[in-house]
mmCIF file of C-alpha atoms and ligand atoms in Angstrom:
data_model
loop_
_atom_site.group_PDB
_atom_site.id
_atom_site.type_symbol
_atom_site.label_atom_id
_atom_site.label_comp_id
_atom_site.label_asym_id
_atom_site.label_seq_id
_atom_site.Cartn_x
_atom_site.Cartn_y
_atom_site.Cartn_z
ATOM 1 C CA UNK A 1 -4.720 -36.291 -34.920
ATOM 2 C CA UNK A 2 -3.606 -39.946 -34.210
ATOM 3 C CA UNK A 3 -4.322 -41.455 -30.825
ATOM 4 C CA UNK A 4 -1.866 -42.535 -28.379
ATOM 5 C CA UNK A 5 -1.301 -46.207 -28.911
ATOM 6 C CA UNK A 6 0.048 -46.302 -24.675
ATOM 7 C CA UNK A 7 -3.319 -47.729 -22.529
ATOM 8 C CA UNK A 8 -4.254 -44.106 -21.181
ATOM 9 C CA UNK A 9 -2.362 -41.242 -21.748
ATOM 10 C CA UNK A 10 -2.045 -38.509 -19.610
ATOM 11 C CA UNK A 11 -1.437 -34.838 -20.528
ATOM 12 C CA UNK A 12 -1.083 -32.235 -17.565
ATOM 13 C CA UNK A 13 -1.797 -28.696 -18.325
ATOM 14 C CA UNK A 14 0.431 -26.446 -16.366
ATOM 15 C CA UNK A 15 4.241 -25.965 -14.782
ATOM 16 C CA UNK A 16 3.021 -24.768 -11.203
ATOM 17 C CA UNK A 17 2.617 -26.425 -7.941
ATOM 18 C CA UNK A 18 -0.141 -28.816 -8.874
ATOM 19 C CA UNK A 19 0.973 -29.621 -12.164
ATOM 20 C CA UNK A 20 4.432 -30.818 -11.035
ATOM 21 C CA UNK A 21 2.296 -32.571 -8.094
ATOM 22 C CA UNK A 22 -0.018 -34.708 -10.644
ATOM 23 C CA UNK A 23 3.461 -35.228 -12.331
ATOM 24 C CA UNK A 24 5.180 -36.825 -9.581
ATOM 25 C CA UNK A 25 1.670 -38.420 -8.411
ATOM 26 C CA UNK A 26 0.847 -39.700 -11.304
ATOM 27 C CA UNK A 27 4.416 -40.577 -12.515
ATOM 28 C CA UNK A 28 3.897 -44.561 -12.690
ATOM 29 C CA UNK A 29 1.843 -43.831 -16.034
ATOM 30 C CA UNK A 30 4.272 -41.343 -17.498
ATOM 31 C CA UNK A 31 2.496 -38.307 -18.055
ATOM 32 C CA UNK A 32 3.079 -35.414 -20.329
ATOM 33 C CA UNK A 33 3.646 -32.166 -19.150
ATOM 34 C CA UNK A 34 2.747 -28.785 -21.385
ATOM 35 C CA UNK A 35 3.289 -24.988 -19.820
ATOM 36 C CA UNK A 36 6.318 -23.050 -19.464
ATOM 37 C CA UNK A 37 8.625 -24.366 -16.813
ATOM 38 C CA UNK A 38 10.656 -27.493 -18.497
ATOM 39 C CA UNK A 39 11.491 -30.248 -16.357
ATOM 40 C CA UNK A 40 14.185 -31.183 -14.362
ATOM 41 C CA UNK A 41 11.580 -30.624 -11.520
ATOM 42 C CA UNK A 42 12.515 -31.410 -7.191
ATOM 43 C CA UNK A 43 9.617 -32.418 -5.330
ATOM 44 C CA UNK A 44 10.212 -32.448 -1.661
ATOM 45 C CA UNK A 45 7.753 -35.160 -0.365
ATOM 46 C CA UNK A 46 8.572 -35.137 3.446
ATOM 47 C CA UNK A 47 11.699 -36.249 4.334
ATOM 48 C CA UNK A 48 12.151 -37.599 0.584
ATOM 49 C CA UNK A 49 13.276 -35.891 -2.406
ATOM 50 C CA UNK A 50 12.553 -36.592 -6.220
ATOM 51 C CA UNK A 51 14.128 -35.399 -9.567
ATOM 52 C CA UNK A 52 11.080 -35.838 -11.823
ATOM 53 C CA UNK A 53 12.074 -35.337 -15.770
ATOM 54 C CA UNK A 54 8.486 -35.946 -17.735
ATOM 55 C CA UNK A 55 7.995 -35.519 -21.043
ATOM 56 C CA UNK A 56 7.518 -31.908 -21.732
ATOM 57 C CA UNK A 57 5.924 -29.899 -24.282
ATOM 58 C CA UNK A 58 5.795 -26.219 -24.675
ATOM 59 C CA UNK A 59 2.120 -24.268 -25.110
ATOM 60 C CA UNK A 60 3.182 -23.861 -28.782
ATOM 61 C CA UNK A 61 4.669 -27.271 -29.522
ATOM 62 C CA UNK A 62 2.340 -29.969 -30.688
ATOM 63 C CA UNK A 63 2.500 -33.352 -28.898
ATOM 64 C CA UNK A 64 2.894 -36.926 -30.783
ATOM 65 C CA UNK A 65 -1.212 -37.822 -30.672
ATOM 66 C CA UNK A 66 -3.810 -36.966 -28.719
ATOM 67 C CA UNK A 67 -3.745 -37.792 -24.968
ATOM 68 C CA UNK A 68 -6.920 -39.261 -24.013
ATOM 69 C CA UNK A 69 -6.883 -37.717 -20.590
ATOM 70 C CA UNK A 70 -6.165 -34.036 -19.678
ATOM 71 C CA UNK A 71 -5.363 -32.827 -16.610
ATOM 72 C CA UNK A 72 -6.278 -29.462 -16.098
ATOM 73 C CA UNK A 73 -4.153 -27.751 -13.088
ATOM 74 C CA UNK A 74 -3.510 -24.132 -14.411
ATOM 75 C CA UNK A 75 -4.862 -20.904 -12.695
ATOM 76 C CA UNK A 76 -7.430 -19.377 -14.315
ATOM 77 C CA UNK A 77 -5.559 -16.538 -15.385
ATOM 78 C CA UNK A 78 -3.791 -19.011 -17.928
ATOM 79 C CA UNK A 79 -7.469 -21.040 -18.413
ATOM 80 C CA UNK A 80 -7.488 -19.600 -22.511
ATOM 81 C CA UNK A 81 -4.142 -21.231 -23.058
ATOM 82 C CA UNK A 82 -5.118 -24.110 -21.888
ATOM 83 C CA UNK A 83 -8.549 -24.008 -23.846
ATOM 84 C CA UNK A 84 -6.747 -23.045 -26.650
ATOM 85 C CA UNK A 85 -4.496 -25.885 -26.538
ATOM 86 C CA UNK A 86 -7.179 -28.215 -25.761
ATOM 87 C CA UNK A 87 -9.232 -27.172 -28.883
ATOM 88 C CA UNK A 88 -5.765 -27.943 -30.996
ATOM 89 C CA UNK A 89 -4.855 -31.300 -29.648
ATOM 90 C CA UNK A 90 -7.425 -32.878 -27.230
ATOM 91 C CA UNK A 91 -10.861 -31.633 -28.683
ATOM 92 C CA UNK A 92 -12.232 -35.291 -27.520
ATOM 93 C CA UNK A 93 -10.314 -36.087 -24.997
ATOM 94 C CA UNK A 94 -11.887 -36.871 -20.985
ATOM 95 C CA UNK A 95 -10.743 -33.701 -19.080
ATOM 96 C CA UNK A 96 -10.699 -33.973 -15.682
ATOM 97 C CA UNK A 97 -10.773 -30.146 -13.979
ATOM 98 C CA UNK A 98 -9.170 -30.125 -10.594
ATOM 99 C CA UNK A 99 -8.714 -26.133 -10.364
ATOM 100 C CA UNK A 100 -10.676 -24.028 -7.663
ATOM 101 C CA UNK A 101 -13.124 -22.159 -8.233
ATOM 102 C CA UNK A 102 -16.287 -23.217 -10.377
ATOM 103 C CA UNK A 103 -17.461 -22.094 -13.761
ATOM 104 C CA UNK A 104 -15.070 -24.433 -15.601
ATOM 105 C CA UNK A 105 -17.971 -25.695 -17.403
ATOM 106 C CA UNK A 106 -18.886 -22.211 -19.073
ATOM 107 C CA UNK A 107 -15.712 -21.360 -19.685
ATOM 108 C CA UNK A 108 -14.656 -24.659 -22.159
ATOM 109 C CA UNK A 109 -18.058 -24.905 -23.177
ATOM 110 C CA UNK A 110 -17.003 -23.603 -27.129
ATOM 111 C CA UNK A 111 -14.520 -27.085 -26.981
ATOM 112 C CA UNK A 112 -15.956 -30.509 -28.821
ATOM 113 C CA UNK A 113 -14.703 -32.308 -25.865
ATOM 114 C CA UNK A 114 -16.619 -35.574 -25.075
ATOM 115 C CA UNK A 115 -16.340 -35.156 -21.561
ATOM 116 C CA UNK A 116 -15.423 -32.867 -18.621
ATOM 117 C CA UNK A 117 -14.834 -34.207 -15.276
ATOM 118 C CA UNK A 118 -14.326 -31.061 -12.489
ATOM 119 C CA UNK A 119 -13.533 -32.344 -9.093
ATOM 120 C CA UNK A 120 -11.910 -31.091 -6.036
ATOM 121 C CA UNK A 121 -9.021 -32.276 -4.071
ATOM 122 C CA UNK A 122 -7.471 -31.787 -1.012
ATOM 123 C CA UNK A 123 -3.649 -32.187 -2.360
ATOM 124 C CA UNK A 124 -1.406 -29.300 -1.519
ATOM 125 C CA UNK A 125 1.871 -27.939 -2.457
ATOM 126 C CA UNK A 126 3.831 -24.374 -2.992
ATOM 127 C CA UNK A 127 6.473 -23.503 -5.926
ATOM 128 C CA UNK A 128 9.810 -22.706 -3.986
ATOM 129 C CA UNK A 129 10.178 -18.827 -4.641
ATOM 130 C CA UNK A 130 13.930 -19.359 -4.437
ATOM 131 C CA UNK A 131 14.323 -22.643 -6.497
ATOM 132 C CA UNK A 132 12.583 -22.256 -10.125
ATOM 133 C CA UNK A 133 11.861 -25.787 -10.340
ATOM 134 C CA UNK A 134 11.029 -26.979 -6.955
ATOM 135 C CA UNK A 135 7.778 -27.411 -5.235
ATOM 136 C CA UNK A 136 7.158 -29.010 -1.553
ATOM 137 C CA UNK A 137 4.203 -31.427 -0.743
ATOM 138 C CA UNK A 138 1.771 -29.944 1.676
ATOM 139 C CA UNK A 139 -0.817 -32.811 1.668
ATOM 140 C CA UNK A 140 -1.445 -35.423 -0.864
ATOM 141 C CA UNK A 141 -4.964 -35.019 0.733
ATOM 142 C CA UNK A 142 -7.954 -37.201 -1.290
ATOM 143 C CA UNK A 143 -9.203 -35.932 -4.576
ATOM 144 C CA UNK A 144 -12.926 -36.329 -5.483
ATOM 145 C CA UNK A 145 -13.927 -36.791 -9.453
ATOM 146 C CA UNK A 146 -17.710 -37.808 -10.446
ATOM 147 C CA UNK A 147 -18.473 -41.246 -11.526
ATOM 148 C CA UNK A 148 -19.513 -41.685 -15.097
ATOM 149 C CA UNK A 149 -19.766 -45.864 -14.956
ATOM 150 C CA UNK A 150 -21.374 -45.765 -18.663
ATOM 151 C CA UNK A 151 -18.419 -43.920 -20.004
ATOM 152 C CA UNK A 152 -15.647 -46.313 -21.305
ATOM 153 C CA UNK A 153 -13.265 -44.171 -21.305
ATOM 154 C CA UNK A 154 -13.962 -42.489 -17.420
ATOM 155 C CA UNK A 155 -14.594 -45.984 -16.207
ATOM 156 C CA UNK A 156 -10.721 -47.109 -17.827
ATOM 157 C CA UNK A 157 -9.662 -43.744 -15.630
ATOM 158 C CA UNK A 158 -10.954 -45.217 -12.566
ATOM 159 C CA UNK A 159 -9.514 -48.706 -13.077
ATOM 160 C CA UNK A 160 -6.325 -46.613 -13.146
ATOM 161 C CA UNK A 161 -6.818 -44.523 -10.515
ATOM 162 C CA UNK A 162 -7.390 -47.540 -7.999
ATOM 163 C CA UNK A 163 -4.331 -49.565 -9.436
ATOM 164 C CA UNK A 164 -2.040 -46.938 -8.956
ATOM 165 C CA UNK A 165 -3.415 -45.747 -5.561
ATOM 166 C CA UNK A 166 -3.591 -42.237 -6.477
ATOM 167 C CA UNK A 167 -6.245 -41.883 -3.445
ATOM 168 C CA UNK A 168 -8.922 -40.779 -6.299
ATOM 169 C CA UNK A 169 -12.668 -41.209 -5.185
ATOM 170 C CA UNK A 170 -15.231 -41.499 -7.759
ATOM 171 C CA UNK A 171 -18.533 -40.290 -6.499
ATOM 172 C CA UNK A 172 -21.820 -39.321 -7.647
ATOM 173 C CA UNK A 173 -22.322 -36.331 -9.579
ATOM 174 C CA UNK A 174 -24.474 -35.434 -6.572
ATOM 175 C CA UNK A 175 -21.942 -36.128 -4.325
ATOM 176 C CA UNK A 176 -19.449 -33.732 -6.329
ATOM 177 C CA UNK A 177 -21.630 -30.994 -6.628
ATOM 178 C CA UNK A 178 -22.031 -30.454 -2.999
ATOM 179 C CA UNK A 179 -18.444 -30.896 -2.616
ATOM 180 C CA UNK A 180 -17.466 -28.203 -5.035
ATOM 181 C CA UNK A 181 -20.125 -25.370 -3.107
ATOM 182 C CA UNK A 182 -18.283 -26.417 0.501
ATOM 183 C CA UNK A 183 -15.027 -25.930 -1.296
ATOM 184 C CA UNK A 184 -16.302 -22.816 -3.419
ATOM 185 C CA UNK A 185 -17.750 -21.391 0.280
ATOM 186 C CA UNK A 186 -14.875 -21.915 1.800
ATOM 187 C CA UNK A 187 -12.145 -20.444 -0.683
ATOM 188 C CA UNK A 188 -14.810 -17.351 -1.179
ATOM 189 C CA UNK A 189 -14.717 -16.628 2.914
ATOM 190 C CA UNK A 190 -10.590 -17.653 3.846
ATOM 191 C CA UNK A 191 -9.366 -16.809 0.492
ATOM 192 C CA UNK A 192 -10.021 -12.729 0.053
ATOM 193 C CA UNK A 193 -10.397 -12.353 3.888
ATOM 194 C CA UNK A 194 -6.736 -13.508 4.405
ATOM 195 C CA UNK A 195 -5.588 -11.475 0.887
ATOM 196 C CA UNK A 196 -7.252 -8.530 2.487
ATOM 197 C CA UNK A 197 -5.741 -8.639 6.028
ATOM 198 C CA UNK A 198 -2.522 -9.904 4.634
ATOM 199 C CA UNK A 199 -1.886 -12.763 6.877
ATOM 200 C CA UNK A 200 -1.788 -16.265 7.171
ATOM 201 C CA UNK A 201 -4.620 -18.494 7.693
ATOM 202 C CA UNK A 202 -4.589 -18.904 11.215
ATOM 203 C CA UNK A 203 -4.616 -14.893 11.857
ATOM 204 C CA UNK A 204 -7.656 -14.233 10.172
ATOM 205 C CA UNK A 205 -10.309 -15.337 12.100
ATOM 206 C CA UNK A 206 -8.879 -13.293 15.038
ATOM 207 C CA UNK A 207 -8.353 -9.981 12.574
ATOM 208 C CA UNK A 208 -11.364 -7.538 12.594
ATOM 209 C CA UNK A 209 -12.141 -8.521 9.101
ATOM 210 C CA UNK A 210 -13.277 -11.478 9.799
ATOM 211 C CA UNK A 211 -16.635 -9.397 10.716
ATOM 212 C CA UNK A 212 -17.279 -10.368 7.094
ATOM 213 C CA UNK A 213 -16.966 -14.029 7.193
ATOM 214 C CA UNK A 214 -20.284 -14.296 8.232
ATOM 215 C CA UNK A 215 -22.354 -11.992 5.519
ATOM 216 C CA UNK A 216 -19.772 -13.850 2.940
ATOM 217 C CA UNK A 217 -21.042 -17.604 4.047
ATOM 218 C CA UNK A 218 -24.793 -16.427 4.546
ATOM 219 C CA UNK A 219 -24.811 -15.203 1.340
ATOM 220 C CA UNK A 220 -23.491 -17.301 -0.514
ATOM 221 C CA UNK A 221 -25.415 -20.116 1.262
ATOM 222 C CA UNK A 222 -28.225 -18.718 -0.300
ATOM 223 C CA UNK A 223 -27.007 -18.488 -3.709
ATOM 224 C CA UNK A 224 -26.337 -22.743 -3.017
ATOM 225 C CA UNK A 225 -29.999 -23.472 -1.840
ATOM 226 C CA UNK A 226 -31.626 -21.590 -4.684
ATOM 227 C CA UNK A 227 -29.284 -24.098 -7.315
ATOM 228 C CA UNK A 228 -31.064 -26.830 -4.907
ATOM 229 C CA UNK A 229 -27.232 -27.752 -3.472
ATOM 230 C CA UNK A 230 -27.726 -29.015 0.458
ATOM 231 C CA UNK A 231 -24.870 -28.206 2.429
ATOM 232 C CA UNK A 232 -24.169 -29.401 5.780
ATOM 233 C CA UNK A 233 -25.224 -27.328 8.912
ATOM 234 C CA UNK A 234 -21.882 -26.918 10.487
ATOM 235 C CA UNK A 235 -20.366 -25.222 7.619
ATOM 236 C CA UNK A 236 -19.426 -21.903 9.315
ATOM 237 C CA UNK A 237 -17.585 -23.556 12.004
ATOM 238 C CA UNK A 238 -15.769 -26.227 9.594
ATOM 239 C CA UNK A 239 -14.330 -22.993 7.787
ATOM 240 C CA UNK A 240 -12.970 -21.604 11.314
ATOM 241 C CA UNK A 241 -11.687 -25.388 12.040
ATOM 242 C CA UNK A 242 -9.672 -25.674 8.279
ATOM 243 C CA UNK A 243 -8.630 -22.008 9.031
ATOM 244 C CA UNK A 244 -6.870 -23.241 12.245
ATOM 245 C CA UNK A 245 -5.881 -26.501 10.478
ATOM 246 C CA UNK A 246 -3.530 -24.468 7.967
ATOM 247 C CA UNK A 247 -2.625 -22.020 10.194
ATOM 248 C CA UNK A 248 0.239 -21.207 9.003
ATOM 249 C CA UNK A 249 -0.741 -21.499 5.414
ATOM 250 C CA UNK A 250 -0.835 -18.756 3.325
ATOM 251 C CA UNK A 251 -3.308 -18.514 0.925
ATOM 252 C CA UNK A 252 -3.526 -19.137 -2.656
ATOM 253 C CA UNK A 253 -5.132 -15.842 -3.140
ATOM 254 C CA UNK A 254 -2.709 -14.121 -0.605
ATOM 255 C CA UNK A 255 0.126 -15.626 -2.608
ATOM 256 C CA UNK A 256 -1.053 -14.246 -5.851
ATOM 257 C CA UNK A 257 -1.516 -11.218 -4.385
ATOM 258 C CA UNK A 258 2.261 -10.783 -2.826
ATOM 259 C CA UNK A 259 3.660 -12.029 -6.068
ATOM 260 C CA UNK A 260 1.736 -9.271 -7.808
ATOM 261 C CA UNK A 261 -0.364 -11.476 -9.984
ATOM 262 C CA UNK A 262 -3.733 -12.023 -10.995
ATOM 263 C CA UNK A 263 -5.834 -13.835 -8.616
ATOM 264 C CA UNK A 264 -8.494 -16.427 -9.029
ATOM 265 C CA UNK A 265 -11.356 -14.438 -6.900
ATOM 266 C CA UNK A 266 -13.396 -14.593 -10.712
ATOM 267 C CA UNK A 267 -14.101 -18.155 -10.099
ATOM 268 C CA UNK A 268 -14.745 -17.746 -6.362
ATOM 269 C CA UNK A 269 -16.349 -14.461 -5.349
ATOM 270 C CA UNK A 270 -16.964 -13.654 -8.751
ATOM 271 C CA UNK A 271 -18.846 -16.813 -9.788
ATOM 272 C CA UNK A 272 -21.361 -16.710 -6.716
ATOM 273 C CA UNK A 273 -21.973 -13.383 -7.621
ATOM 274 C CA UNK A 274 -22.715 -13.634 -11.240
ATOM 275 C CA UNK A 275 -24.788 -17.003 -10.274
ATOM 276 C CA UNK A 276 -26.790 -14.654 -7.909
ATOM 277 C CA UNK A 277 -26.952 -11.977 -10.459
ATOM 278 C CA UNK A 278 -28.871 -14.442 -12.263
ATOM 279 C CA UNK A 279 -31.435 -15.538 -9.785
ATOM 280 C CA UNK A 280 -31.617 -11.921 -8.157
ATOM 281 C CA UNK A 281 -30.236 -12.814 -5.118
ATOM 282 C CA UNK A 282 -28.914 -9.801 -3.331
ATOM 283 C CA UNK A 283 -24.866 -10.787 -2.224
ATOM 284 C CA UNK A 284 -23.543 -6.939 -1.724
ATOM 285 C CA UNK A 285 -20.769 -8.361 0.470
ATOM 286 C CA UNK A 286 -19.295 -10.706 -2.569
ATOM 287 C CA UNK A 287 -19.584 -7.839 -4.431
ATOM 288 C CA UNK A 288 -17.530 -5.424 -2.525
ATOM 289 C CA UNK A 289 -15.100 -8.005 -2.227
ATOM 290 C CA UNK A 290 -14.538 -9.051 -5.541
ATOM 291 C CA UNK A 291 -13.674 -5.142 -6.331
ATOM 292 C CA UNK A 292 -11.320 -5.040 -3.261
ATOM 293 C CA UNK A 293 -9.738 -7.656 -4.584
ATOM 294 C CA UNK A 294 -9.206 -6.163 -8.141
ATOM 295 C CA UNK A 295 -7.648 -3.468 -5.945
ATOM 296 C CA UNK A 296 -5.461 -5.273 -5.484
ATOM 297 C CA UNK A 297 -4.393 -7.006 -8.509
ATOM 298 C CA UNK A 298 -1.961 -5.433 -11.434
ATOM 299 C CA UNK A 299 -3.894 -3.028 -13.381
ATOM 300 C CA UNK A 300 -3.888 -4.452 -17.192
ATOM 301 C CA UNK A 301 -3.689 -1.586 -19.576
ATOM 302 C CA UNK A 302 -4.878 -1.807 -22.793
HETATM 303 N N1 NAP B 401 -1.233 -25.333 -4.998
HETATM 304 C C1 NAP B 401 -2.161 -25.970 -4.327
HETATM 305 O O1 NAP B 401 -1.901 -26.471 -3.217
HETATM 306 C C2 NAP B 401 -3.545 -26.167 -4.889
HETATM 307 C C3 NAP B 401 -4.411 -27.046 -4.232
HETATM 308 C C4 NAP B 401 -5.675 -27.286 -4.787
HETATM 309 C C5 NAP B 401 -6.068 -26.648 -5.955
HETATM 310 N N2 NAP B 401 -5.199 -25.792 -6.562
HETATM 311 C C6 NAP B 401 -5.649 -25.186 -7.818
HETATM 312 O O2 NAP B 401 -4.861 -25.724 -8.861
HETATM 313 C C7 NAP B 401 -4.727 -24.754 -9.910
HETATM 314 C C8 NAP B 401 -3.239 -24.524 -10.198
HETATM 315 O O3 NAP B 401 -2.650 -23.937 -9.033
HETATM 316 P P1 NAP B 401 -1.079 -23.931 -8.752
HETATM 317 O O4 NAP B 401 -0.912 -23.838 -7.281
HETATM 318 O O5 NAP B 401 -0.403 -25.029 -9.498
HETATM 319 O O6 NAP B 401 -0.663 -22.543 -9.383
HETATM 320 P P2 NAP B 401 0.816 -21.936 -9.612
HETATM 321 O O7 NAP B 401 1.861 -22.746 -8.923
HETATM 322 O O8 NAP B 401 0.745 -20.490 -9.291
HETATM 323 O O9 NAP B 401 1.022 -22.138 -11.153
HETATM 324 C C9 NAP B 401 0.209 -21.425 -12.024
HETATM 325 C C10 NAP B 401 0.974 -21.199 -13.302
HETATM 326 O O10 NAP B 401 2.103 -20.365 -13.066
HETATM 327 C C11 NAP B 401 3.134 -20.650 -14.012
HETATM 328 N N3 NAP B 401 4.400 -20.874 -13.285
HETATM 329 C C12 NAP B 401 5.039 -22.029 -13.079
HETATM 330 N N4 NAP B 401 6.187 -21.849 -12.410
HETATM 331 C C13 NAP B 401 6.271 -20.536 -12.190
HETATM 332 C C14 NAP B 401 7.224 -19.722 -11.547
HETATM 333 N N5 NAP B 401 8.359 -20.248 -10.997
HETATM 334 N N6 NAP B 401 6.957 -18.399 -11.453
HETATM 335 C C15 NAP B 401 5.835 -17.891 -11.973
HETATM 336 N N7 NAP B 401 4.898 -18.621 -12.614
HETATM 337 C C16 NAP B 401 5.109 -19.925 -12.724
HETATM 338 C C17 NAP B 401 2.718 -21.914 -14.746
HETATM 339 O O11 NAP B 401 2.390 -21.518 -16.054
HETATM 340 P P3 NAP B 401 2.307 -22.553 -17.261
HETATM 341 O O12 NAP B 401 0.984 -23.183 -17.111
HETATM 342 O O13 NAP B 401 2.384 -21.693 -18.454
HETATM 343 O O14 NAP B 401 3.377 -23.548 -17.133
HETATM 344 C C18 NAP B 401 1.530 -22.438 -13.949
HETATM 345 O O15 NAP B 401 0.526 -23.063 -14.686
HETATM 346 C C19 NAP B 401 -5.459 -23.497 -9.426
HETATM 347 O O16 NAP B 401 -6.790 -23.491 -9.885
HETATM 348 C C20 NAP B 401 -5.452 -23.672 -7.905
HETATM 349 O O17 NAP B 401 -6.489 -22.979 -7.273
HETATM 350 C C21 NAP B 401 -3.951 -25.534 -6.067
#
């Protein structure tokens, strides 16, 4: 397929929150937008409200060229689709991962991409259950991608990035990794817990299931050092501090499960405890989790 002839094109994967958030973020370069929720989209930014009408493209419909970025920012219930569509349209194209959870890598391995960029960010925001088409800033937080300086087309990214003041920081792969296992320990003790108990943030670490938080971090601490990832020594009490930062927040897990959907605890629980399965690390409380959580997701027959 032909190139885009623009500078950098941009293609977000995904209608939800964060794909109507790197939309409206990312507007000044005009990105495409492919799911299943068509634009006119109202963002709520504060006191300021946007109509936002990108260019959209259903799953099935093929865009004009190639983008030569993707922007990955579907759950991973719908990660196939987007793999799918990837493989059809964007097989070489620098795909930059911003989802929770790890295990991205595995899971697009089969795609001839030249390059996958997974990162983590702090930007927030919720669909409107009312309004189809409206989401609301939470945070446009910072968002953290690794550095590839020898990569043309990653270093062009960048350049963008900073002109456009999208509050992207480019750091080390070293630098990422360790951010992704804070974020990954983090989701994998607030997420379930607060799914579980059924409240927001804030409630949990006064609920009697927070009991658990502590088997759930020591574990998977252990699961870290054995991949050789340091992690800073006040991690347990940074997860009780960004519980009572959001404390009103509910959950993306908790949300998922109210709205009877699948939930992401595969690439959370579930990845720390296949990684331990692999270097025989006992992690019994991930375990139980993970199947508590199933318990609570919509039974898929066959
Ligand atoms: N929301 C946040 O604050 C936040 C922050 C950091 C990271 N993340 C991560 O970003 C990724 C995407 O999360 P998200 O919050 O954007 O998920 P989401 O809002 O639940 O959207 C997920 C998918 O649901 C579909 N969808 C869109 N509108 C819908 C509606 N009105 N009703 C039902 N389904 C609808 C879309 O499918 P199509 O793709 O087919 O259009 C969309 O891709 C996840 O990995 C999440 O963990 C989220």
């Amino acid at each position: 397929m032909e190139r885009s002839r623009a500078p950098l094109s941009v293609a977000i994967l995904g209608t939800g929150a964060m794909g109507r958030y790197w939309a409206y973020r990312l507007r000044a370069v005009h990105p495409w937008v492919i799911g299943t929720v068509p634009p006119p989209y109202e963002i709520f930014d504060g006191h300021t409200k946007v109509v936002l009408v990108p260019r959209y493209y259903p799953w099935h419909e093929s865009p004009p060229a190639a983008p030569d970025v993707v922007l990955l920012a579907v759950k991973w219930r719908q990660l196939q689709t987007a793999a799918n569509w990837i493989r059809r349209h964007a097989a070489d194209s620098i795909l930059v991962s911003l989802m929770n959870g790890m295990g991205q890598e595995e899971a697009l391995r089969p795609l001839d991409h030249a390059i996958l960029l997974c990162g983590t960010t702090t930007a927030a925001a919720t669909r409107d259950d009312r309004e189809a088409h409206t989401i609301r800033v939470q945070s446009h937080g910072l968002t953290f991608v690794p550095a590839i300086p020898e990569h043309e087309g990653v270093q062009a990214l960048a350049t963008l990035s900073q002109a456009h003041r999208w509050a992207w920081a480019w750091v080390s792969t070293a630098d990422i990794l360790q951010r992704r296992w804070v974020k990954l320990l983090q989701n994998s003790v607030i997420n379930p817990l607060t799914a579980l108990a059924d409240c927001p943030n804030g409630e949990v670490i006064r609920h009697p299931i927070w009991r658990l938080a502590t088997p759930l971090l020591t574990e998977g601490m252990q699961v870290a050092a054995r991949q050789h990832v340091p992690l800073p020594d006040d991690l347990f009490p940074s997860i009780v501090t960004l519980a009572e930062n959001t404390a009103a927040n509910l959950s993306s897990m908790l949300q998922d499960v109210r709205a009877g959907e699948i939930t992401e605890i595969e690439a959370i629980n579930g990845y720390l405890v296949r990684t331990a399965d692999a270097a025989q690390i006992p992690v019994p409380t991930h375990r139980a989790i993970v199947h508590l959580i199933h318990g609570l997701e919509p039974q898929v027959t066959s």
